[in-house]
mmCIF file of C-alpha atoms and ligand atoms in Angstrom:
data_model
loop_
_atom_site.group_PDB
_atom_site.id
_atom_site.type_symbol
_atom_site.label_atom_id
_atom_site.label_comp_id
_atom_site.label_asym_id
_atom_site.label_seq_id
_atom_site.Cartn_x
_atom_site.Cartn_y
_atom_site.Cartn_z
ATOM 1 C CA UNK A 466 110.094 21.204 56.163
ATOM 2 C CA UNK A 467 111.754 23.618 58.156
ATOM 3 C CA UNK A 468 114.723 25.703 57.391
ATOM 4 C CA UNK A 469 113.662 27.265 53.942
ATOM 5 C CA UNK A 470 111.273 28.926 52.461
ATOM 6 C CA UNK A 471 110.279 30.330 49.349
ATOM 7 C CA UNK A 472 108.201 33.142 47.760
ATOM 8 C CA UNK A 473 107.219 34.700 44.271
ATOM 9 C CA UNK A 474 106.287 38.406 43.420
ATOM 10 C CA UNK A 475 104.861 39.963 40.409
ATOM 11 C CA UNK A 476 104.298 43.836 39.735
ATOM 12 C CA UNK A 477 103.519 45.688 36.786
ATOM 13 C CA UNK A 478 103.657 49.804 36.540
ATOM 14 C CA UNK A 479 102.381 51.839 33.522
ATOM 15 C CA UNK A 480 104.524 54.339 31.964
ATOM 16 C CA UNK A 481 102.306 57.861 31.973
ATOM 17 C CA UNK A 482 102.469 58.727 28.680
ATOM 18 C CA UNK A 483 100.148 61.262 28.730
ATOM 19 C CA UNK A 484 103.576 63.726 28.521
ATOM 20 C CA UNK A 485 107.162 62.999 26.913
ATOM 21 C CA UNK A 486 109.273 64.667 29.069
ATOM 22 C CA UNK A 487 113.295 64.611 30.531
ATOM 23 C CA UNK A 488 111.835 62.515 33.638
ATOM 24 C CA UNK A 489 113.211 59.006 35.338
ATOM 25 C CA UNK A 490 111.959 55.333 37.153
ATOM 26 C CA UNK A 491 113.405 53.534 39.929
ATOM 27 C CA UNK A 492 114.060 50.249 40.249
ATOM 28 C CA UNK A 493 115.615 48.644 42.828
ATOM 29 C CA UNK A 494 116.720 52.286 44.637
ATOM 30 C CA UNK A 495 118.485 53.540 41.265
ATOM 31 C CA UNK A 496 117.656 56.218 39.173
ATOM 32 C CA UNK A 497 117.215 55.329 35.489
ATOM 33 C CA UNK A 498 116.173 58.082 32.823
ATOM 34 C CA UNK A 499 113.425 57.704 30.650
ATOM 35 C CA UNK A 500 110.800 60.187 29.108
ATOM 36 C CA UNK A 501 108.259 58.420 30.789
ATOM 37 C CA UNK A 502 107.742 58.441 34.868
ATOM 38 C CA UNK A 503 106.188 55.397 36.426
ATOM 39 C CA UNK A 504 102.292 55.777 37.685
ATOM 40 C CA UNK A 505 101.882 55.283 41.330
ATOM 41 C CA UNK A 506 100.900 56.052 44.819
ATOM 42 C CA UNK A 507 104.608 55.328 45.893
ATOM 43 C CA UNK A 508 107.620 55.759 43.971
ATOM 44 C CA UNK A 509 107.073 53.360 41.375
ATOM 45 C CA UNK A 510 109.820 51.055 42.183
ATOM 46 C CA UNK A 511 107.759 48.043 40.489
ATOM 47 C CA UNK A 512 111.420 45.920 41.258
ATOM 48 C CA UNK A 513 110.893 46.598 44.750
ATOM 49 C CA UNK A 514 107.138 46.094 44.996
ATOM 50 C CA UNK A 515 107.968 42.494 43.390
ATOM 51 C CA UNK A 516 110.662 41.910 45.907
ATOM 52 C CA UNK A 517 108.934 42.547 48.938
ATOM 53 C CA UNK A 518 105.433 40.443 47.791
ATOM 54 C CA UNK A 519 108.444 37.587 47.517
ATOM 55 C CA UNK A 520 109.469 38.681 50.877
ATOM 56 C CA UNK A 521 106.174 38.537 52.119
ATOM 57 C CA UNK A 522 105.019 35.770 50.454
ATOM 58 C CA UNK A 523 107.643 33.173 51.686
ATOM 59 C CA UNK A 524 106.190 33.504 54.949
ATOM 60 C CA UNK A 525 102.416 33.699 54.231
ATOM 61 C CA UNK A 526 102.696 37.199 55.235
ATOM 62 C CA UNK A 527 100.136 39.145 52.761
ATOM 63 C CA UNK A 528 101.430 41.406 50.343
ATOM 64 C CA UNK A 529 102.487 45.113 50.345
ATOM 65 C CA UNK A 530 98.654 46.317 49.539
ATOM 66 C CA UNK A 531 98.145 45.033 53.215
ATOM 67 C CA UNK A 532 100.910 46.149 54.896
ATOM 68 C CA UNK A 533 101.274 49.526 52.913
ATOM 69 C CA UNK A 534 97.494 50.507 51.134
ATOM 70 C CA UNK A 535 97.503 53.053 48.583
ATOM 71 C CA UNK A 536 94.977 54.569 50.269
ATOM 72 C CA UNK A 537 97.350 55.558 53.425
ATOM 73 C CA UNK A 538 98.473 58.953 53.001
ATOM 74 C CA UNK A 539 101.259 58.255 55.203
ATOM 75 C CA UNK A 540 102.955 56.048 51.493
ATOM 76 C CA UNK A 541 101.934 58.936 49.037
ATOM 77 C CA UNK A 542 105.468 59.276 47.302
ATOM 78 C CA UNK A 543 107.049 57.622 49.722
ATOM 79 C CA UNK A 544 110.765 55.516 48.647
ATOM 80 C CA UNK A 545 110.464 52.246 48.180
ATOM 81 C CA UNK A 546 113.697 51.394 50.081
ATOM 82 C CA UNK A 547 111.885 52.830 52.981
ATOM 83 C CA UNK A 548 108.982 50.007 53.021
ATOM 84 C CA UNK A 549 112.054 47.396 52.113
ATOM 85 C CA UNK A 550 113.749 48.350 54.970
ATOM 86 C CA UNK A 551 109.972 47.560 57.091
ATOM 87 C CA UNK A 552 109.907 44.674 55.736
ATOM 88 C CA UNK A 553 113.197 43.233 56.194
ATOM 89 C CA UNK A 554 112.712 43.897 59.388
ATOM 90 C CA UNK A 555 109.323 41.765 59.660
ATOM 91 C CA UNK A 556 111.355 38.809 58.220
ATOM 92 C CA UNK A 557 114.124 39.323 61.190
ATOM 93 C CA UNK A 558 111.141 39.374 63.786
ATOM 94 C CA UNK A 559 110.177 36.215 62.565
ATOM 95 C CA UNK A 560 113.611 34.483 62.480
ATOM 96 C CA UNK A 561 114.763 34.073 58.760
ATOM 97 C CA UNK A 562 117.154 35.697 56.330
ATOM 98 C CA UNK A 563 117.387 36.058 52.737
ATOM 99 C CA UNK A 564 118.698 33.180 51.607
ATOM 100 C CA UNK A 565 119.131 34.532 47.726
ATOM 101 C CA UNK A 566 116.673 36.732 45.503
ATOM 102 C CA UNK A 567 116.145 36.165 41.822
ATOM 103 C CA UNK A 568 114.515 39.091 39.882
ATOM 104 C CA UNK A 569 113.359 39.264 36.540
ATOM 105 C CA UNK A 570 112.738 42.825 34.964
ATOM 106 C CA UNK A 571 110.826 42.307 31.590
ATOM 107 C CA UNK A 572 110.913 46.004 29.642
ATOM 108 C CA UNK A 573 111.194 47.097 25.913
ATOM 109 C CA UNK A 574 112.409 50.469 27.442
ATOM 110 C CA UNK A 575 114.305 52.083 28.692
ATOM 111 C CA UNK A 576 117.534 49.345 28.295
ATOM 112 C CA UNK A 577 117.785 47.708 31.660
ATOM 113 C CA UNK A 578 121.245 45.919 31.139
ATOM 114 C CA UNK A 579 123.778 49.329 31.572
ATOM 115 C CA UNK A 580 121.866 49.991 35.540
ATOM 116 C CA UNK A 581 121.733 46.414 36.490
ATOM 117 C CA UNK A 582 124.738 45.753 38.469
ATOM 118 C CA UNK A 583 124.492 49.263 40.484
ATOM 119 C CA UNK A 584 120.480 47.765 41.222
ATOM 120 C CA UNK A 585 122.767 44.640 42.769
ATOM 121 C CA UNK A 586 124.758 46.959 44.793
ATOM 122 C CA UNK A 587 121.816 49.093 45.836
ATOM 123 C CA UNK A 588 119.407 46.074 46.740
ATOM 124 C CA UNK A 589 122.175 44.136 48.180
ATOM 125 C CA UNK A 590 122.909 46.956 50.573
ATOM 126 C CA UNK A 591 119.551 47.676 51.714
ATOM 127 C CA UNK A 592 119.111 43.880 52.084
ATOM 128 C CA UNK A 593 122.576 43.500 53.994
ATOM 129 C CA UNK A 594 123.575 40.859 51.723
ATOM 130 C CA UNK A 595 126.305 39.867 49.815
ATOM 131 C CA UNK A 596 125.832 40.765 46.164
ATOM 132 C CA UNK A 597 125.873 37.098 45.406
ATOM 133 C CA UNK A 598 122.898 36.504 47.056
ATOM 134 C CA UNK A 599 120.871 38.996 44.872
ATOM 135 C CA UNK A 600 120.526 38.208 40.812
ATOM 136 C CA UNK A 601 118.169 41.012 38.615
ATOM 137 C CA UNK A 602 117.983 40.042 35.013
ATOM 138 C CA UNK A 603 115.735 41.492 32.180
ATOM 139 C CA UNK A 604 114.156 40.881 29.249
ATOM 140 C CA UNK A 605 112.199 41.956 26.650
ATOM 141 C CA UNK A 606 109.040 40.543 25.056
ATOM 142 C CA UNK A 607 110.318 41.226 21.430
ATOM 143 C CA UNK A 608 107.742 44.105 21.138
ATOM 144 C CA UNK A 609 104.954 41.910 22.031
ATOM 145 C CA UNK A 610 102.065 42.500 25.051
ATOM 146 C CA UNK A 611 102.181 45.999 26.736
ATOM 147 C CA UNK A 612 105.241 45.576 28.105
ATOM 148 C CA UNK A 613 106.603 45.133 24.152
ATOM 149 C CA UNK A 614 104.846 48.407 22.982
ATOM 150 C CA UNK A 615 106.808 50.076 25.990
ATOM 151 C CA UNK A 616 102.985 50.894 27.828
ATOM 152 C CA UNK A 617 104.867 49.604 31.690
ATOM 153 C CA UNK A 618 107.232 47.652 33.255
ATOM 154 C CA UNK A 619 106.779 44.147 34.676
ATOM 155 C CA UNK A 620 109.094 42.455 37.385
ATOM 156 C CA UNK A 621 108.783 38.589 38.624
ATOM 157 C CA UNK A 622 110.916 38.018 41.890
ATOM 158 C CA UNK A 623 111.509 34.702 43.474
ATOM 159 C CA UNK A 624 113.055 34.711 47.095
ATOM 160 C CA UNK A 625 114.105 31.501 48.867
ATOM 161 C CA UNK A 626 114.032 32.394 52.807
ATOM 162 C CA UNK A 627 116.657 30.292 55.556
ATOM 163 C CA UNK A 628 115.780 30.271 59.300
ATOM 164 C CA UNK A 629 118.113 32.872 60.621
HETATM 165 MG MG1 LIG B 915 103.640 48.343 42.689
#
């Protein structure tokens, strides 16, 4: 069928524990505070990560280890928003637009809810969307798994692709 396509992402970050501390994660562009930062080579936007794989995905593109590996010096710390903006720009090349994106954030902490409509705004933005064309939800796992004992953060992003 032409005209649509879809695509899933999953990514998980761990919280580094190893030192409570005033410190923050990103998701989706937006700072959120939390005494534990995000482990990664990048920024730790784990929303983002998931995003783009859906991005990617839909178009039997690879994923963002092959387009950005963490062994490239050239991503150490690098935003997030940046690599969106790449690969956004991949999808234009090859003739499609977001059609809508459907995230789901699933974290015990920090509480997701209060930052979720300025992640719309920010994603919807770098996206050049309409804000009804992004949705981010979250969840808990009612303290259960590692995402219930507030070890990481998992996201699950589903993005349906139209020809441009
Ligand atoms: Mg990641």
């Amino acid at each position: 069928m032409n005209g649509v396509r879809i695509g899933n992402g999953i990514d998980v970050h761990r919280f580094d524990m190893s030192e409570a501390e005033d410190s923050s994660i990103i998701l989706g562009g937006v700072t959120i505070p939390h005494q534990f930062r995000l482990l990664a080579h990048s920024d730790g936007d784990v929303l983002t990560h998931a995003l783009m794989d859906a991005m990617l995905g839909a178009l039997a593109l690879g994923d963002i280890g092959t387009h950005f590996p963490d062994t490239d010096e050239r991503y150490r710390g690098i935003s997030s928003m940046e690599l969106l903006e790449i690969v956004r720009h991949l999808i234009i090349e090859k003739g499609w637009q977001i059609g809508n994106a459907d995230m789901t954030i699933v974290a015990q902490a920090p509480k997701i809810a209060p930052h979720v409509a300025a992640i719309c705004t920010s994603l919807s933005r770098a996206l050049s969307v309409r804000q009804d064309q992004i949705s981010v939800k979250a969840t808990t796992t009612e303290k259960l798994g590692f995402t219930g004992r507030c070890e990481g953060i998992a996201v699950y992003a589903t993005v349906l692709l139209v020809s441009a």
